[in-house]
Coordinates of C-alpha atoms in Angstrom, one line a residue:
X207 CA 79.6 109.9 99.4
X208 CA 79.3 112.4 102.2
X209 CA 82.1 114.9 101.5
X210 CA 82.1 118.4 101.3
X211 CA 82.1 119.9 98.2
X212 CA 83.7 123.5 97.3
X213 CA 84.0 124.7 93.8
X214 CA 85.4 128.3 93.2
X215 CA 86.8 129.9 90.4
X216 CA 90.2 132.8 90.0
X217 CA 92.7 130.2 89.3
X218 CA 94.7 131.5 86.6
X219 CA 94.9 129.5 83.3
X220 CA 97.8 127.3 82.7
X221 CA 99.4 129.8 80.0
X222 CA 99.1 132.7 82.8
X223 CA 102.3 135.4 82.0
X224 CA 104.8 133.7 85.3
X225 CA 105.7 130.5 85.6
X226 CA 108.8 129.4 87.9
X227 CA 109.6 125.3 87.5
X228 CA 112.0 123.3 88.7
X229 CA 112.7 119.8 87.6
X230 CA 115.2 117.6 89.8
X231 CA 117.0 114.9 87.4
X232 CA 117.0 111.0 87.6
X233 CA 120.5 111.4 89.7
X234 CA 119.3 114.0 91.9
X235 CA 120.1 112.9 95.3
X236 CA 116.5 113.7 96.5
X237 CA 115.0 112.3 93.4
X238 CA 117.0 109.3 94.5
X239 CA 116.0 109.1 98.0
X240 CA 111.9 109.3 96.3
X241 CA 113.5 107.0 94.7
X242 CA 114.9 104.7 97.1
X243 CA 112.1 104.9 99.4
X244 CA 109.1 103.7 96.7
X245 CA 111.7 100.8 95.8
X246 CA 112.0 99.5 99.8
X247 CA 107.8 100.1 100.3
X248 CA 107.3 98.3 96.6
X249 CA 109.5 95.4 97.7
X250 CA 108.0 95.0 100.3
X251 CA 104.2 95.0 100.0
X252 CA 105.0 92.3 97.0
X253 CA 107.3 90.5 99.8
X254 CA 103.8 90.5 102.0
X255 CA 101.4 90.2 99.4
X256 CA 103.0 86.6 97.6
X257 CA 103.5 85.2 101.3
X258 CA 100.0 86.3 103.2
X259 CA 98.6 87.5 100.4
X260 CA 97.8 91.2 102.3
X261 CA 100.3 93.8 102.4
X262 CA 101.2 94.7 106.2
X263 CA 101.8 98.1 107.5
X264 CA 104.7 99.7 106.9
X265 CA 106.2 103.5 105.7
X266 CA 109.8 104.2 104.6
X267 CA 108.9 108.0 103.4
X268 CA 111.6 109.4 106.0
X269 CA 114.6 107.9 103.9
X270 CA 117.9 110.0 103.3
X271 CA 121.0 109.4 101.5
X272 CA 123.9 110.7 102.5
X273 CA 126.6 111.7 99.9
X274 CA 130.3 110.5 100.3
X275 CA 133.5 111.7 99.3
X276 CA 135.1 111.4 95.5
X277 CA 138.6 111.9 94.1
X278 CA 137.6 113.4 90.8
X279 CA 140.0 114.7 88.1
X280 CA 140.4 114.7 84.2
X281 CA 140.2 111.2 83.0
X282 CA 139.7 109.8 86.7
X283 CA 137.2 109.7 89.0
X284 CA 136.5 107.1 92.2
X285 CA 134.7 107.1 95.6
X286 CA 137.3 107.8 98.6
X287 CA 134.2 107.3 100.8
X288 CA 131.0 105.3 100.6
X289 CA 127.3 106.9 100.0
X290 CA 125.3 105.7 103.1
X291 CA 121.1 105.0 103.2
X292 CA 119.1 105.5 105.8
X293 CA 116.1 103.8 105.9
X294 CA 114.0 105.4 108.3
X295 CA 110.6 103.8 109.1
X296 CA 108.1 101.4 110.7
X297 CA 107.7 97.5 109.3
X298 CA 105.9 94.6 110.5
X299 CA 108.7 92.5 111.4
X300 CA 105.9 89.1 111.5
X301 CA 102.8 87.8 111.1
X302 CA 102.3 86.0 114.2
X303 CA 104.7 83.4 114.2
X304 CA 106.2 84.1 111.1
X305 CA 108.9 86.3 110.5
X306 CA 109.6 88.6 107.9
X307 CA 113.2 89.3 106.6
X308 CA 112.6 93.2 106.9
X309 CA 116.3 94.2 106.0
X310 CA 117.4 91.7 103.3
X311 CA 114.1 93.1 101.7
X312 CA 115.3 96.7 102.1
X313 CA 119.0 95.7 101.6
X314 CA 118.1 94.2 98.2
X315 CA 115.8 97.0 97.0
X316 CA 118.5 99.8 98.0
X317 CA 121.1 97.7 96.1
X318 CA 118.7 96.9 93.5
X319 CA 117.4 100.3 92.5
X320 CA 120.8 102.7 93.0
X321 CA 122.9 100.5 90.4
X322 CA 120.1 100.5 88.2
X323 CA 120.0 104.2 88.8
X324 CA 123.9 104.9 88.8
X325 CA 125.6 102.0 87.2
X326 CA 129.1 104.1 88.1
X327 CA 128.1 103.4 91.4
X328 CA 129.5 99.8 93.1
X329 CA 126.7 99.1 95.7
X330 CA 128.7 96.3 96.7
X331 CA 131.7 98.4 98.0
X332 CA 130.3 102.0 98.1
X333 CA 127.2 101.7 99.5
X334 CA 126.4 101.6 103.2
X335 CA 123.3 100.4 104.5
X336 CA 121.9 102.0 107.8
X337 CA 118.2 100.9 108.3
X338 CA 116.5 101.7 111.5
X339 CA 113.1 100.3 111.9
X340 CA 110.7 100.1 114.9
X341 CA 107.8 98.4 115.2
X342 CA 105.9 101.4 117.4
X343 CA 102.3 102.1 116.9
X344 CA 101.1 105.6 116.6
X345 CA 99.5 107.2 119.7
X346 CA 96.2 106.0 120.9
X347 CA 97.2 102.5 121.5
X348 CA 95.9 102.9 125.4
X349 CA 96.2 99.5 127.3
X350 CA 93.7 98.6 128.9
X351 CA 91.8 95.3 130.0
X352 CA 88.7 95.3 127.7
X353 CA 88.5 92.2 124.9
X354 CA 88.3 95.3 122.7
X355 CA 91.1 97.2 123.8
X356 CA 93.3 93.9 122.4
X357 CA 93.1 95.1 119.2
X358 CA 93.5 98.0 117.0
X359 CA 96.6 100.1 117.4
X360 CA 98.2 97.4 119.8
X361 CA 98.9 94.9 117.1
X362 CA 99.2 97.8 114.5
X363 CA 102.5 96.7 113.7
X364 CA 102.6 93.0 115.3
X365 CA 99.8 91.2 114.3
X366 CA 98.7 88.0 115.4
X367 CA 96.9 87.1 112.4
X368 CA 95.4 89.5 108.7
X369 CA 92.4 89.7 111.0
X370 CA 94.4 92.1 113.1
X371 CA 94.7 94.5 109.9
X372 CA 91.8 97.3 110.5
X373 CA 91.7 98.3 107.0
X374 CA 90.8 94.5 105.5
X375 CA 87.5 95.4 107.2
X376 CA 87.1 99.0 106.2
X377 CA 89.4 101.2 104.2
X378 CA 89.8 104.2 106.6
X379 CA 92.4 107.6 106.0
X380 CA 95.0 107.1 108.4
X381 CA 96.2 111.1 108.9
X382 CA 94.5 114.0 108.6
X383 CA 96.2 115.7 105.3
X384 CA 95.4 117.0 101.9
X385 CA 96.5 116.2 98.4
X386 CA 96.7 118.4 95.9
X387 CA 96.8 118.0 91.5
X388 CA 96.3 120.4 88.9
X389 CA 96.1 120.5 84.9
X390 CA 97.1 121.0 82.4
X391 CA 101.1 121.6 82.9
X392 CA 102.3 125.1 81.8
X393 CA 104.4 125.6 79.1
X394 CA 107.6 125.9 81.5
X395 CA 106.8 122.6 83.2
X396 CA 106.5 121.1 79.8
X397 CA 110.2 122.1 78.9
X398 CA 111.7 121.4 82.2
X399 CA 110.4 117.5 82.3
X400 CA 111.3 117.6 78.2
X401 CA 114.9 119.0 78.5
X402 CA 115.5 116.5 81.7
X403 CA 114.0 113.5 80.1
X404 CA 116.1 113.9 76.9
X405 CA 119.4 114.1 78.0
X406 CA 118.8 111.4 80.9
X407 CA 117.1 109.1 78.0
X408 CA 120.3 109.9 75.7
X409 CA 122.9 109.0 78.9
X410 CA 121.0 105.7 79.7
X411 CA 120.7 104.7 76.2
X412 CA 124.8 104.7 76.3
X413 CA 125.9 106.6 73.2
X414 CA 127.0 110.0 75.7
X415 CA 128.6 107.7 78.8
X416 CA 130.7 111.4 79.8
X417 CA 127.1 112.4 80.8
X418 CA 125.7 111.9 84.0
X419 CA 122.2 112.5 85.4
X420 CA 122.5 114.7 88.4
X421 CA 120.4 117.3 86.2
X422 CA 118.5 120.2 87.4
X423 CA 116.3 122.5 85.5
X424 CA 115.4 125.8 85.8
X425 CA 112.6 127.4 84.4
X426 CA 111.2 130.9 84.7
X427 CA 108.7 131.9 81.8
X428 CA 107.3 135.7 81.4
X429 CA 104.7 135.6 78.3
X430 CA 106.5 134.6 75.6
X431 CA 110.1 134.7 76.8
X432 CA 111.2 131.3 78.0
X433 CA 115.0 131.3 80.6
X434 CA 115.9 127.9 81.1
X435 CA 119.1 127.1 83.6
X436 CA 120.9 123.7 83.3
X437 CA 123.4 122.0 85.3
X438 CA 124.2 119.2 84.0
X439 CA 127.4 117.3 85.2
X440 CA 129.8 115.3 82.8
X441 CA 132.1 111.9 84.3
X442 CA 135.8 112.2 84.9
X443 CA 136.4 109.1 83.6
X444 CA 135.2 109.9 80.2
X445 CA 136.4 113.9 79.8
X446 CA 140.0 114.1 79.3
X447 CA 140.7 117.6 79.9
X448 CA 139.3 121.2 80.1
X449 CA 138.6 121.8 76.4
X450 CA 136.6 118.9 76.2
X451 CA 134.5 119.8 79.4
X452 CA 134.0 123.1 78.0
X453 CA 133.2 122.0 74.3
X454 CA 130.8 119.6 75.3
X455 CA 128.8 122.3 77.7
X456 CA 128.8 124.4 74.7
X457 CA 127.4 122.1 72.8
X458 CA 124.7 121.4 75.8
X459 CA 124.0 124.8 75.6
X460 CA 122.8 124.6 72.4
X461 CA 120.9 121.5 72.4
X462 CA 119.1 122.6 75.6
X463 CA 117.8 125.6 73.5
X464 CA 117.0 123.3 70.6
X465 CA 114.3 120.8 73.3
X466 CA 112.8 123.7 74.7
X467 CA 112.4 125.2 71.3
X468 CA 110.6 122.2 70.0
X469 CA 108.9 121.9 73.2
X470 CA 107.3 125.4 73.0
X471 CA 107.8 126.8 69.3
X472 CA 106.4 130.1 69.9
X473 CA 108.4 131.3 72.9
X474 CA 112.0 132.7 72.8
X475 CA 114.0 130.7 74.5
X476 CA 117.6 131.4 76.5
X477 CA 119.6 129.1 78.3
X478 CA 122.6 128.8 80.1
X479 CA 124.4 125.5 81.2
X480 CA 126.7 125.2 84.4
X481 CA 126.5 128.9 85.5
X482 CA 128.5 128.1 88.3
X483 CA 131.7 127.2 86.5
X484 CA 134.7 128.6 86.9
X485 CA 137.1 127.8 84.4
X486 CA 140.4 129.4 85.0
X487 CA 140.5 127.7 88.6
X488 CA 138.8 125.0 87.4
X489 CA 135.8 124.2 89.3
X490 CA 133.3 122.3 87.1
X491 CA 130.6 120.3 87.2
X492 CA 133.2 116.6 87.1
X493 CA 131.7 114.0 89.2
X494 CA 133.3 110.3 89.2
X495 CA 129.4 108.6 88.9
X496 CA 127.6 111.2 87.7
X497 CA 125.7 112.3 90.8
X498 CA 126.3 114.8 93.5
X499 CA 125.3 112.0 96.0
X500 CA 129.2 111.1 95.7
X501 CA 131.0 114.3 97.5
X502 CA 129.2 115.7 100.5
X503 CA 125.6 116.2 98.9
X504 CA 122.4 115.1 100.6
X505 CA 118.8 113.7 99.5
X506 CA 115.9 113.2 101.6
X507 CA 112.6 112.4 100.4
X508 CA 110.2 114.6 99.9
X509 CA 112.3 117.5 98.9
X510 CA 112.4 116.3 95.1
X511 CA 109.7 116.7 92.3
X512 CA 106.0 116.3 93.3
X513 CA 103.8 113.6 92.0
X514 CA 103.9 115.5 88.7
X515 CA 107.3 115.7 87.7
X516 CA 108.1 119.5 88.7
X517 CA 108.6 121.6 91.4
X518 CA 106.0 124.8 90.4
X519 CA 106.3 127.4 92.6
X520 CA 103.3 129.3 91.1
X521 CA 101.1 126.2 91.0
X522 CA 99.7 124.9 94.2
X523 CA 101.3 121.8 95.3
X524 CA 101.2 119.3 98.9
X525 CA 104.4 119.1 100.9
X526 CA 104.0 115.3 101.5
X527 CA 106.6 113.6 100.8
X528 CA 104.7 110.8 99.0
X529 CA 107.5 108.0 98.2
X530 CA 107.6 105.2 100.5
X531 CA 103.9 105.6 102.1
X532 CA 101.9 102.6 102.6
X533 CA 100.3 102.1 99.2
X534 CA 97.2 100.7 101.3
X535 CA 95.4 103.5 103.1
X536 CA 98.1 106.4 103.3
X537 CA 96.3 109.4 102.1
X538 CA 99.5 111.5 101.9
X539 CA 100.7 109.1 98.8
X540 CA 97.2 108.1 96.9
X541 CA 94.9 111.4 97.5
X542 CA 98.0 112.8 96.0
X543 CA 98.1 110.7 93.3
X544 CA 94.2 110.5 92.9
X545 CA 93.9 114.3 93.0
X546 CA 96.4 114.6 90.2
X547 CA 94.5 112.3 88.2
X548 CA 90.7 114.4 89.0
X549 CA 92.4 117.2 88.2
X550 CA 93.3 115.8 84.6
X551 CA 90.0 114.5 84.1
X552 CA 88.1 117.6 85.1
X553 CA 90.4 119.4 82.5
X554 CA 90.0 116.9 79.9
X555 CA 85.8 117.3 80.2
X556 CA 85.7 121.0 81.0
X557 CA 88.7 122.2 78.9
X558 CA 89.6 124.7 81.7
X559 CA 92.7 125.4 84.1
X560 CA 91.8 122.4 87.5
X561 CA 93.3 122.1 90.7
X562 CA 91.8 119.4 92.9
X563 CA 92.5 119.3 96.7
X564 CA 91.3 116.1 98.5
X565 CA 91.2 116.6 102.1
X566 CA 90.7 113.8 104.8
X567 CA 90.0 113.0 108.3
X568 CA 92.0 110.3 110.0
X569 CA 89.9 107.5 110.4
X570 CA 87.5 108.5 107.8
X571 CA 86.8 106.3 105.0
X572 CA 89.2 106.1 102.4
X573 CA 86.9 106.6 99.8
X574 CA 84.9 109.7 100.9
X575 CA 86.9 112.9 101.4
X576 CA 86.0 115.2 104.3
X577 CA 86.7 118.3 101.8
X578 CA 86.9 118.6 98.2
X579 CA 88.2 121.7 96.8
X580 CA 87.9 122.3 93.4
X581 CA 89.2 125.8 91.7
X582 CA 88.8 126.5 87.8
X583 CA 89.8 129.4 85.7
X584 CA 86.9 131.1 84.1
X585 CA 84.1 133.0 84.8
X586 CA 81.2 130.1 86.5
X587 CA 82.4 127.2 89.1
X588 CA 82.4 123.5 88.0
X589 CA 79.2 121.7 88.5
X590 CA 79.1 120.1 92.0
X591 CA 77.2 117.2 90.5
X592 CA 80.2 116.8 87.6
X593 CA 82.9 117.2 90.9
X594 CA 81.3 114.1 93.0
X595 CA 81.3 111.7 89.6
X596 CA 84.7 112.2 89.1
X597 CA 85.8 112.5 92.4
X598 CA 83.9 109.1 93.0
X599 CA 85.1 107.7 90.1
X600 CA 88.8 108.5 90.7
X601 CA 88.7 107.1 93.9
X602 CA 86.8 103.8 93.0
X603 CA 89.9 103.1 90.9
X604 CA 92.2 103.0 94.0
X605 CA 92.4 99.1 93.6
X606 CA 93.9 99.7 89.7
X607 CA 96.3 102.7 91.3
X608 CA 97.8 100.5 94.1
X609 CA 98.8 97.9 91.3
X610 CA 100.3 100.5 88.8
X611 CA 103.0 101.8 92.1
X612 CA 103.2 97.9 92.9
X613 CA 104.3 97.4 89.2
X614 CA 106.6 100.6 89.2
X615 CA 104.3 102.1 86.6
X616 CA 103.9 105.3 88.6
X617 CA 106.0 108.0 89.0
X618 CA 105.6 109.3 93.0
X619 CA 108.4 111.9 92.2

């Protein structure tokens, strides 16, 4: 490995006094786009990898969802207009002579994961399906009339044969970008991913169908004093009228206060649910599928929770939007991912505050960084020899990381 290393230390320990975290809910519409996106690029590469055994190049990380229009009152609520996806990207369309059924693939994994994340939600009547995919190479496909100027980028995304696939030969960064991980999660991370995964866990398990999962949590933590912000939306269908509503957000209220107080037992907590509720005219928080994908909202990827779980403003994080990157050789998804896991390792061995940042070259080997970037709390820098063995060692595991996102093991967002 020929990277650079640079260790350093002034990172402030995870229980530093400020924290700000944000967690985005299973129904967020950009937690649904991640969503949507790591579905279509998943599909996919299995679509390639069970008929040519390789998975071809592709990226759907510039997916949206664009929200539609509800009729939403006590005791009823329906879609008066459907959500659409867009399915931005690039796909191999075939493999020589062999074609590939790019948008049944995509139709089928939109379909597939949105009623499986909003079963309110008819996919057969209020979904619409917008893909548009090219088959352009990146710049630097020059034309020319050299044997060697036949490959490469020309064929990037129509090749004549898996020999035409660069990377089978040599795993190579294809961007110049940086990912970024950290450990351990602060004590207002912890509660924002607790608080979220309880009440989505308690809707999908069926026994509370009034609540939905476009949930969003707030966190702002100063020393001991923990503020925590909900809003948390409740189906028409299944609330008959404004007592009800109002009861049940009271009763949110308090069991919001109850997670986070079990989640961090020596903090005082405070939380408020649906602050934007206005009773007397009411304006609440009523959505017909439990999403605000349904009535106007938008989701695009990359705007949702990191690889992590939370959005921490305090905590350094990458702006890449991760889901729907090639799972092959896009640095922008696995240094991401692979930096998040160094980080935990270098915590779990050193027992101090880590943040990793991997930083590559396009066209550099996957496998060897141009920069590492390695900053601790406490008073000395990590070792650089303990950095490059787990750095190497993170990175040799690549293979086993590729077939956790393949298997939907891995959270991207």
């Amino acid at each position: 490995m020929h990277m650079n290393v640079i260790t350093g230390t002034g990172l402030p320990p995870a229980d530093h006094a400020l924290e700000v975290v944000e967690r985005k809910g299973a129904g967020h519409p950009d937690t649904l786009a991640d969503g949507v996106a790591e579905a279509v690029s998943r599909a996919y590469s299995r679509y390639c990898l069970d008929e040519f055994g390789a998975i071809l190049h592709h990226n759907a990380d510039k997916t949206a969802l664009l929200g539609g229009a509800a009729d939403v009152r006590f005791g009823h609520g329906e879609l008066t207009a459907p959500i659409t996806a867009l399915v931005n990207g690039r796909f191999t369309a075939a493999l020589g002579d062999e074609p590939i059924p790019v948008e049944a693939i995509i139709e089928a994994a939109v379909q597939d994961y949105l009623a499986d994340a909003l079963p309110r939600l008819d996919v057969t009547r209020d979904l619409v399906l917008r893909p548009r995919v090219t088959q352009a190479s990146s710049p630097g496909a020059v034309l020319g009339e050299t044997d060697a100027q036949q490959a490469g980028r020309r064929f990037w995304f129509a090749p004549r044969s898996l020999d035409d696939l660069a990377e089978r030969a040599r795993l190579f960064a294809n961007d110049t970008s940086a990912g970024v991980g950290y450990a351990p999660s602060g004590i207002a991370e912890q509660v924002a991913i607790a608080v979220e995964a309880e009440l989505t866990d308690s809707q999908q398990a069926g026994p509370q169908p009034w609540l939905g999962t476009d949930i969003k949590i707030m966190v702002v933590r100063h020393g001991n004093q923990v503020h925590v912000t909900a809003c948390v939306p409740q189906i028409a269908e299944h609330t008959p009228d404004l007592s009800t509503y109002v009861g049940r957000r009271a009763r949110l209220r308090e069991l919001i206060a109850e997670i986070a107080q079990e989640t961090a037992p020596h903090c005082v907590i405070e939380a408020a649910v649906n602050t934007r509720d206005n009773d007397e005219r009411q304006e609440l928080y009523l959505t017909a599928i439990g999403s605000s994908l349904e009535s106007g909202d938008e989701g695009v990827v990359g705007r949702g929770n990191r690889t992590n779980g939370v959005i921490s403003m305090l905590r350094p994080w990458s702006a890449e939007g991760v889901s729907g990157k090639n799972p092959v050789y896009h640095v922008g998804k696995l240094y991401n991912l692979a930096a998040q896991q160094a980080a935990e390792r270098l915590h779990a061995e050193t027992g101090r505050t880590v943040a990793v940042a991997l930083v590559s070259q396009s066209g550099r080997d996957l496998d060897d960084p141009w920069q590492t970037v390695v900053q601790t709390s406490g008073e000395e820098p990590l070792s650089e020899p303990l950095v490059r063995k787990v750095i190497a060692e993170v990175l040799a595991g690549l293979d086993s990381l590729r077939a956790r996102l393949l298997a939907g093991d891995l959270a991207t967002a």
